[in-house]
Amino acid sequence: MTRLSRRAFALAAGTAGLSLAAPGVLHAQSTGRLVVIGGGFGGASAARYARIAFPRLDVTLIEPKATFVTCPYGNLLLAGERTLPQITHSYDGLKARGVRVVQDWADGIDATAKTVRLRGGQTVPYDKLILSPGIAIRWNAIEGYNEAAAEALPHAWVPGAGEQTTLLRRQLEALPDGGVVGFAIPPNPFRCPPGPYERISMVASYLKKHKPRAKIIALDAKDAFSKQGLFQDAWNELYPGMIEWVPLNKDGRVTKVDAREKVFETELGTRHKVDVGNVIPPQSAAKIAIDAGLTNETGWVPVNPLTFESVRARDIHVFGDANIGQVMPKSGYIANSTSKVAVAAAAAALEGRPAPGPTVYFNTCYSHVGDEYGISVVGVFRPTETGFAETPNSGGVSPRGPLAQQREQRRLEALYADAWYASITKDAFS
Amino acid sequence: MTRLRPALLGLALALAPAAALAQSAPAPLIALSCAGCHGPAGAGEGSVPRIAGYDREAFVQSWAAFRANERPASIMNRIARGFTDAEVAELAAYFAALR
Ligand SMILES: Cc1cc2nc3c(=O)[nH]c(=O)nc-3n(C[C@H](O)[C@H](O)[C@H](O)COP(=O)(O)OP(=O)(O)OC[C@H]3O[C@@H](n4cnc5c(N)ncnc54)[C@H](O)[C@@H]3O)c2cc1C
């Protein structure tokens, strides 16, 4: 039965020749078909881990892009400290492990028939579906901010092939000294809570070296943000007078943009003219999760905190940025660490074992704020009856204090951030 | 825990990777998040030390020292406080068994 459907899938997907070469399918006895949608931090980690820990599972990864450009370290690209190839990863490592990689979009999920419909026309059957498709931008949630506007005011928040991040970099290079760089920052929850502030820091670092008279205005839809004290200490010390952060209660929420004139307009009607504008818009779970009916009124996917199974559809596990993970942040680290719990739960069900018991979910987010200057936030989380909770008396942010006192801590954290990037991308793509 | 020597690994991967991998005991879930900084299977990465093959007793002791802020640390002190003694013992046993 399983064997037949696998053959049928291979033929339908037109990958019969390929699948013969893929070592994973040499197994006479597959314990089930695990189909993964999305080859980002969550999905790639899931596919790789599934092949290592549950070698008798048949693993298929559906991802439209030939290579994956990471959001992490994209902010260093903006500062001119990384190149696009340095943050681009191929799927060759996963293929060598026996993951069948299908380069296509998943256009629909039939949770009753347990199939995924691909844009190319094929239908892929699954026993367990692993969904880590990331975010979608809520176009027009800020008036005037649509796909065309993003060509003038890049979001650079969903990397695609890197177009948006490289566009923002080119705009920064073309900025006149004395020009203004504007940021529009969304309310919670959104992908990577410290991300906008790391970006502000990296852009400031670039401007300080190359256009020291330029200014940054950051318009925020929140009154507080991740690692706020640490970021603001660093801005005062490293980039004095360069960055103005405007919180919600000082009319910081951008409600409208004019892409042609490069104007950000806030709730009370203040118009801020910028030379380069980065709009980080409000977000939701990716389209496929919405289309499959997995999201609730928040726009994100509710899941069982022990298994990451969707509460709306059986046999579909959703993790990474697409789910409701509060109080865990939407981070690559969380996508990676929770992917393994979801896969273990799915594999246990397929192999007739009980689901793994409650475990620990773990996050470290580093941010670069200047040369040899890194800060971090750590979180140790556990599942509860209703969601996720921080483990009391654990985690937290780097110690505050003047650079003169904290130089070694900051230097080490910048070094460890680089090691983190190398480690986690290996754990997902190698 | 069966380990393949690197020279054999290539051959095994070419022939029957899944069978070869199936022989190793699966890592406990709790240990898998360490890969984010210490590399897959605790192999170490850049400036972040290798923890595969770390002596079991020493692992437990270092952890206790991190937790008590008695060992120089940039972030492990913040992490150590979030894990129970039983969890630390499980981590120690797993990483000590890796070569
Ligand atoms: C500027 C910035 C900096 C960041 N820095 C950090 C950091 O330092 N540390 C950290 O931990 N996190 C960081 N993050 C957050 C991190 O990028 C995300 O949390 C992480 O990528 C989420 O993983 P994911 O698997 O949910 O989504 P993604 O990694 O975005 O992967 C989703 C994949 O699904 C694919 N997909 C979507 N829809 C479909 C479909 N219908 N069919 C097939 N495939 C589909 C997409 O093509 C994509 O490849 C940062 C984010 C930003 C924006």
Coordinates of C-alpha atoms and ligand atoms in Angstrom, one line a residue, chain A residues 37-43 62-65 68 70-75 91 104-107 132-135 156-159 191-192 195 198-199 286-288 319-322 330-335 363-367 420 424, ligand 1:
Chain A
I37 CA 6.4 22.4 2.9
G38 CA 9.0 25.2 3.1
G39 CA 12.7 24.8 3.0
G40 CA 13.6 27.7 5.4
F41 CA 14.9 27.5 8.9
G42 CA 12.1 25.3 10.2
G43 CA 11.4 23.1 7.2
I62 CA 8.5 21.1 -1.3
E63 CA 10.2 24.5 -1.8
P64 CA 9.9 26.8 -4.8
K65 CA 13.4 28.3 -4.6
F68 CA 17.7 29.7 0.4
T70 CA 18.7 33.7 5.1
C71 CA 17.1 36.8 6.8
P72 CA 19.7 36.4 9.6
Y73 CA 22.9 38.2 8.6
G74 CA 20.9 40.2 5.9
N75 CA 21.4 43.2 8.2
Y91 CA 19.6 22.0 -0.8
D104 CA 7.6 23.9 -6.6
W105 CA 5.0 25.9 -4.7
A106 CA 2.4 24.1 -2.6
D107 CA -0.8 25.7 -3.7
S132 CA 7.0 25.8 8.0
P133 CA 6.2 28.3 5.3
G134 CA 7.1 31.4 7.3
I135 CA 5.2 34.7 7.0
A156 CA 13.6 43.3 3.0
W157 CA 11.8 41.1 5.5
V158 CA 11.2 38.1 3.3
P159 CA 14.4 37.4 1.5
R191 CA 9.2 37.9 12.6
C192 CA 12.3 38.5 14.6
G195 CA 15.5 42.4 13.9
E198 CA 19.7 45.2 14.7
R199 CA 19.0 46.6 11.3
A286 CA 2.2 32.5 5.0
K287 CA -0.6 32.2 2.4
I288 CA -0.6 28.4 2.2
F319 CA 6.1 25.5 13.5
G320 CA 8.4 28.4 12.8
D321 CA 7.1 31.9 12.3
A322 CA 3.7 30.7 11.0
K330 CA 9.4 34.2 15.9
S331 CA 13.1 33.3 15.4
G332 CA 15.2 31.0 13.2
Y333 CA 16.5 29.4 16.4
I334 CA 12.9 28.6 17.6
A335 CA 12.0 27.3 14.1
N363 CA 16.1 30.3 21.8
T364 CA 19.2 32.5 21.6
C365 CA 18.9 35.6 19.4
Y366 CA 22.1 37.5 18.8
S367 CA 22.2 41.0 17.4
W420 CA 25.8 30.6 15.8
I424 CA 22.4 26.7 12.7
Ligands
LIG1 C1 16.4 41.0 9.3 C2 16.1 39.7 10.0 C3 17.1 39.2 10.9 C4 16.9 38.0 11.5 N1 17.8 37.6 12.4 C5 17.6 36.4 13.1 C6 18.6 36.0 14.0 O1 19.7 36.6 14.2 N2 18.4 34.8 14.7 C7 17.2 34.1 14.5 O2 17.1 33.1 15.2 N3 16.3 34.6 13.7 C8 16.4 35.7 13.0 N4 15.5 36.1 12.1 C9 14.2 35.4 12.0 C10 14.2 34.2 11.1 O3 14.6 34.6 9.8 C11 12.8 33.5 11.0 O4 12.3 33.4 12.3 C12 12.9 32.2 10.4 O5 13.3 32.3 9.0 C13 11.6 31.4 10.4 O6 11.7 30.2 9.8 P1 10.5 29.6 9.0 O7 10.9 28.2 8.6 O8 9.2 29.8 9.8 O9 10.3 30.5 7.7 P2 11.4 30.8 6.6 O10 12.8 30.6 7.1 O11 11.0 32.1 6.0 O12 11.1 29.6 5.5 C14 9.9 29.5 4.9 C15 10.1 28.8 3.5 O13 8.8 28.3 3.0 C16 8.8 28.5 1.7 N5 7.3 28.6 1.3 C17 6.4 29.5 1.7 N6 5.2 29.2 1.1 C18 5.4 28.1 0.4 C19 4.5 27.3 -0.3 N7 3.2 27.6 -0.5 N8 5.0 26.2 -0.9 C20 6.3 25.8 -0.8 N9 7.2 26.6 0.0 C21 6.7 27.7 0.5 C22 9.5 29.8 1.4 O14 10.0 29.9 0.1 C23 10.6 29.7 2.4 O15 11.8 29.2 1.9 C24 15.7 37.3 11.4 C25 14.7 37.8 10.5 C26 14.9 39.0 9.8 C27 13.9 39.5 8.9

